mmCIF file of C-alpha atoms in Angstrom:
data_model
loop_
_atom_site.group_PDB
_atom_site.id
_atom_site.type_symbol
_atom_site.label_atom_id
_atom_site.label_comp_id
_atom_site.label_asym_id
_atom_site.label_seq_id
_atom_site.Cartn_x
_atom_site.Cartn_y
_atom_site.Cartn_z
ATOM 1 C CA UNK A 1245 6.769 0.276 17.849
ATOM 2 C CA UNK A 1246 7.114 -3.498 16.194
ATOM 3 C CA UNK A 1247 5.543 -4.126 12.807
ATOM 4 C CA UNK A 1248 3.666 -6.480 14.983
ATOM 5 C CA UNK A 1249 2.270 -3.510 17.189
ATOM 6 C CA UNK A 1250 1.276 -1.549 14.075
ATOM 7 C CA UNK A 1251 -0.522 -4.657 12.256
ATOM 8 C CA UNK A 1252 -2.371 -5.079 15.648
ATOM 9 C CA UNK A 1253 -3.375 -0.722 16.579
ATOM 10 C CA UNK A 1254 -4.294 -1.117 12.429
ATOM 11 C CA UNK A 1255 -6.334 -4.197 12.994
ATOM 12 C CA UNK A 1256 -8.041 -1.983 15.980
ATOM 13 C CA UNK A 1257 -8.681 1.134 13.756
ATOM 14 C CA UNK A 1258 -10.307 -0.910 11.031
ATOM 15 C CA UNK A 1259 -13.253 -1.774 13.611
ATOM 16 C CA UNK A 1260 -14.023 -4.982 12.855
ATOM 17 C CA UNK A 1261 -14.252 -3.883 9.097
ATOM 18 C CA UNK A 1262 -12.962 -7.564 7.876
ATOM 19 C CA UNK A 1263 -12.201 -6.303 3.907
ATOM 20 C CA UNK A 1264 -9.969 -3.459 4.940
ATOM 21 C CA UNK A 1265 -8.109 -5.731 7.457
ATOM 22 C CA UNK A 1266 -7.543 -8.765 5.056
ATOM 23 C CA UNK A 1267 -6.498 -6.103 2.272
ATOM 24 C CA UNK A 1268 -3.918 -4.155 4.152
ATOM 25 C CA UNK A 1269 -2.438 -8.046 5.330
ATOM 26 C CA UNK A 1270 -2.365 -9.114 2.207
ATOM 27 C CA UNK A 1271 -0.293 -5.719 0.999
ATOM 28 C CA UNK A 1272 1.995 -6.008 3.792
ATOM 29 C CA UNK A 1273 2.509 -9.567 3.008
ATOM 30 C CA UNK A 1274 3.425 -8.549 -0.733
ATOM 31 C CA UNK A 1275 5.362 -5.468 -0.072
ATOM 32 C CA UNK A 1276 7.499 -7.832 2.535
ATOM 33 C CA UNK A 1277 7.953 -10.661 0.053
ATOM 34 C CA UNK A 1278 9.095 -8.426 -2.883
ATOM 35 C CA UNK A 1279 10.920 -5.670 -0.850
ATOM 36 C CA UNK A 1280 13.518 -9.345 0.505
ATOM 37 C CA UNK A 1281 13.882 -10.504 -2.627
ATOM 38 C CA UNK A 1282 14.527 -7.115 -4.065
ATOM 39 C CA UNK A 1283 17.439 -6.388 -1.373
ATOM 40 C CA UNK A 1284 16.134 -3.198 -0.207
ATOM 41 C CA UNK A 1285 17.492 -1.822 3.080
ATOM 42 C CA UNK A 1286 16.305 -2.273 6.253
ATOM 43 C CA UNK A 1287 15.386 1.237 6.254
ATOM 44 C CA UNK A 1288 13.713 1.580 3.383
ATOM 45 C CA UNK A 1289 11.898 -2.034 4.395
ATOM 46 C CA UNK A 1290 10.699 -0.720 7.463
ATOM 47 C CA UNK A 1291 9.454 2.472 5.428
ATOM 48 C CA UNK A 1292 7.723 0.048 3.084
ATOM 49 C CA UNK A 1293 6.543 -2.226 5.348
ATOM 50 C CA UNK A 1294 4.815 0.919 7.894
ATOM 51 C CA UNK A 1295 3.269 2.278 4.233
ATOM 52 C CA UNK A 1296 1.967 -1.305 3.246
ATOM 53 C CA UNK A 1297 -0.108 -1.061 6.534
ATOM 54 C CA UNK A 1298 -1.345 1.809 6.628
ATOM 55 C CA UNK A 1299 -2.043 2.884 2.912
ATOM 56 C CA UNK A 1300 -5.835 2.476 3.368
ATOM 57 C CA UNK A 1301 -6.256 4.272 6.453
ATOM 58 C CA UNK A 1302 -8.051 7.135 4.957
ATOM 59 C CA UNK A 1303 -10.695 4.018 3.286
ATOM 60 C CA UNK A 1304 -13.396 4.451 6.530
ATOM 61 C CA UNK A 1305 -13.456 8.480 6.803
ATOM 62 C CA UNK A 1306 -13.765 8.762 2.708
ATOM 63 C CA UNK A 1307 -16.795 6.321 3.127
ATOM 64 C CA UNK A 1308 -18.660 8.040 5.553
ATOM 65 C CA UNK A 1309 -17.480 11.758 3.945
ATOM 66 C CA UNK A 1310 -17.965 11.020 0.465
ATOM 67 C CA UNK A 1311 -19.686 7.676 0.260
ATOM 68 C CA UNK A 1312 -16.671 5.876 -1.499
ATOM 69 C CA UNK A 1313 -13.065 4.988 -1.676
ATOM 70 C CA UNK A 1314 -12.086 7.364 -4.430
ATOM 71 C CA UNK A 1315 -8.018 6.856 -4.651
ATOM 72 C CA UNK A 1316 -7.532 10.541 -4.908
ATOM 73 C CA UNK A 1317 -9.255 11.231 -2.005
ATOM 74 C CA UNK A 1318 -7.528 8.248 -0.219
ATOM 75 C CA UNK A 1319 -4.295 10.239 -0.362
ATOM 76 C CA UNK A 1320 -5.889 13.159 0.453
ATOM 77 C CA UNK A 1321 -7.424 12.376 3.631
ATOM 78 C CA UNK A 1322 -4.756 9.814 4.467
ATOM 79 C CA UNK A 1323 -1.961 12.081 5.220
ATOM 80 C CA UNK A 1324 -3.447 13.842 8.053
ATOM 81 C CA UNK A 1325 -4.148 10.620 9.517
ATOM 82 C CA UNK A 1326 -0.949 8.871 9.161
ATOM 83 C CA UNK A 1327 0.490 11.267 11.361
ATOM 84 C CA UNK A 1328 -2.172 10.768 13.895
ATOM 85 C CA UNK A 1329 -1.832 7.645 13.773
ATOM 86 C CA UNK A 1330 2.009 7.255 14.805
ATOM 87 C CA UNK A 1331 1.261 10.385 17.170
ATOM 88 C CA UNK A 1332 3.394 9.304 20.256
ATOM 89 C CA UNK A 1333 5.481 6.103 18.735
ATOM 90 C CA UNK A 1334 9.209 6.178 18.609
ATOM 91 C CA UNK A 1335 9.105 6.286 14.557
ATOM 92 C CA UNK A 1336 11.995 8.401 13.395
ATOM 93 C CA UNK A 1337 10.921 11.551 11.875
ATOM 94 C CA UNK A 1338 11.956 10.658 7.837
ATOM 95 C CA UNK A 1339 10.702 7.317 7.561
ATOM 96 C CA UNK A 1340 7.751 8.664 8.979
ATOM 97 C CA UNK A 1341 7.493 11.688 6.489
ATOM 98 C CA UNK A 1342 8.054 9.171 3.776
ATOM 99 C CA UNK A 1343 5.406 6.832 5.230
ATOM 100 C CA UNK A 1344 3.168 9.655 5.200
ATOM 101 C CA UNK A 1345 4.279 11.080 1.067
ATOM 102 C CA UNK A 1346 3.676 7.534 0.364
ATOM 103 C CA UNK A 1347 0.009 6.928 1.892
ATOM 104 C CA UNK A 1348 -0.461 10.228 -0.098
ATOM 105 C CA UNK A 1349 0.449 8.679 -3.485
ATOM 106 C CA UNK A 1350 -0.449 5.360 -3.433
ATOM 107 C CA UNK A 1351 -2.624 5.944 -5.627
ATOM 108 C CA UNK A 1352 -0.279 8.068 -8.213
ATOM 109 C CA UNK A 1353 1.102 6.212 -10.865
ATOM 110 C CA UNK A 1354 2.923 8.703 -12.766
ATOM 111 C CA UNK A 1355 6.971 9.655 -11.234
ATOM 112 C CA UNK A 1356 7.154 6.774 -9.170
ATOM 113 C CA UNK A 1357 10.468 7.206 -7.098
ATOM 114 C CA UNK A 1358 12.089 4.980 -4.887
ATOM 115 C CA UNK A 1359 11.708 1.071 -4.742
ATOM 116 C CA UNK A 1360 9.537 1.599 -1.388
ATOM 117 C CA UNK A 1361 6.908 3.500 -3.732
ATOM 118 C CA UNK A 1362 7.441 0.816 -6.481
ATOM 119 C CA UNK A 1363 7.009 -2.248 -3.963
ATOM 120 C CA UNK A 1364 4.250 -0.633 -2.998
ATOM 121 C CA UNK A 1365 2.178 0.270 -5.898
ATOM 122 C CA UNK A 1366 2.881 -3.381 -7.007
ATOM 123 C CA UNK A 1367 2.046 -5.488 -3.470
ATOM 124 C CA UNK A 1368 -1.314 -3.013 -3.744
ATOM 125 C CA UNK A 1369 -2.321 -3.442 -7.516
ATOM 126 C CA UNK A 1370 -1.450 -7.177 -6.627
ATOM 127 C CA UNK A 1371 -4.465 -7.404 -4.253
ATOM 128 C CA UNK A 1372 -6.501 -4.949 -6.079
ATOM 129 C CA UNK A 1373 -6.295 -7.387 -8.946
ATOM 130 C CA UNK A 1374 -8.007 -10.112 -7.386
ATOM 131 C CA UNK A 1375 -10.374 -8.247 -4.807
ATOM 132 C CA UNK A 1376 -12.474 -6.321 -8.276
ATOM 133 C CA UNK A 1377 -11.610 -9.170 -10.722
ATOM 134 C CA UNK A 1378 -9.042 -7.501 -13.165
ATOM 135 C CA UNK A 1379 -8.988 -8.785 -16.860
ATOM 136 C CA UNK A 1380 -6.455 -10.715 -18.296
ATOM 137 C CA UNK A 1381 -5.919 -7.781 -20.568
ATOM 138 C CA UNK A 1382 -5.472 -5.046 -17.526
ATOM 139 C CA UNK A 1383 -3.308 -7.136 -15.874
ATOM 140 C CA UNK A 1384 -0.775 -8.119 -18.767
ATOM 141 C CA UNK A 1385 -1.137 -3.721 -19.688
ATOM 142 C CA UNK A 1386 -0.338 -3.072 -15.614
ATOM 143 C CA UNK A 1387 2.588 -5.367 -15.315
ATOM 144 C CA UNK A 1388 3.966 -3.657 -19.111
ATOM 145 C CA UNK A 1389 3.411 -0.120 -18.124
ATOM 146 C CA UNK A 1390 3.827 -0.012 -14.085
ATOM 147 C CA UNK A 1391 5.926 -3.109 -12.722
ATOM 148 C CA UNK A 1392 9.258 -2.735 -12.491
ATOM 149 C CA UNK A 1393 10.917 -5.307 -9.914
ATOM 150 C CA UNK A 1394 11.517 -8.830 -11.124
ATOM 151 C CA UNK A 1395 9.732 -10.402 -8.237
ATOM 152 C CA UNK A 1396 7.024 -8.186 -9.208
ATOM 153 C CA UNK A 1397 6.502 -9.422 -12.301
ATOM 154 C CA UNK A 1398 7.090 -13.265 -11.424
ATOM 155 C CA UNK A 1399 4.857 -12.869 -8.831
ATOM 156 C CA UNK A 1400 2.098 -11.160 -11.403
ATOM 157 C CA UNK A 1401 2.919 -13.797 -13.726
ATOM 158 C CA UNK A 1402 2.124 -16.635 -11.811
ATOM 159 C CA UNK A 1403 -0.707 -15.433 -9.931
ATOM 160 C CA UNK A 1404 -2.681 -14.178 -13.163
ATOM 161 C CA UNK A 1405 -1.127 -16.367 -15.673
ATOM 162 C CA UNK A 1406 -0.052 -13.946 -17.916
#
């Protein structure tokens, strides 16, 4: 299964829901840009790229089970679901174990390891930042206590001019 052909069966199981489709793009699109200029592996890219995609997935069950997006329960839910989701697809087992630890954190900022779970916490908070209007003050904190990659932080910096 392409990137391509997981963007699209994603686009399908977000139902029309336009938020959670332009959000995971716009992760995927991040996660991509900094995971290049990073240098990370192909394997590890295709890891990170999968995970960028499918982070949210858990974002329509939590709604209708707990009336929200809670992050915790995100992960929670999301795991289960991953795995349904590539049910079938010629994903090797690992990457998609790893695609599946990393839904299942995405969320967990503390004992971040591996630059797939760094690119991806970044390319997420990112888009989080402008979808609910961070400050100034959260954003310059975030990129001090959280980014780590250089393109990262450029990309932080000129986006939020900080």
């Amino acid at each position: 299964m392409t990137i391509s052909e997981v963007i699209k069966k994603m686009i399908l199981f977000s139902q029309g829901n336009t938020h959670d489709i332009n959000h995971f793009l716009k992760v995927h699109a991040y996660a991509k840009t900094i995971g290049e200029c990073e240098g990370i592996g192909a394997k590890e890219m295709e890891t990170l790229e999968l995970a960028a995609i499918v982070h949210d997935i858990a974002c329509p069950l939590c709604r209708e089970k707990y009336g929200n997006t809670n992050g915790k329960k995100q992960e929670e839910e999301g795991v289960p679901l991953v795995y349904r989701f590539f049910e079938g697809t010629e994903i090797e087992a690992d990457v998609l174990e790893r695609v599946a630890y990393l839904v299942g954190n995405h969320h967990t900022l503390e004992k971040i390891e591996g630059d797939d779970y760094q690119i991806l916490i970044e390319a997420d908070y990112l888009v989080n930042a402008d979808e609910s209007h961070y400050t100034k003050e959260n954003v310059q904190n975030t990129m001090e206590k959280i980014f780590r990659t250089e393109t990262g932080k450029t990309l932080l910096k000129s986006i939020y001019l900080v």
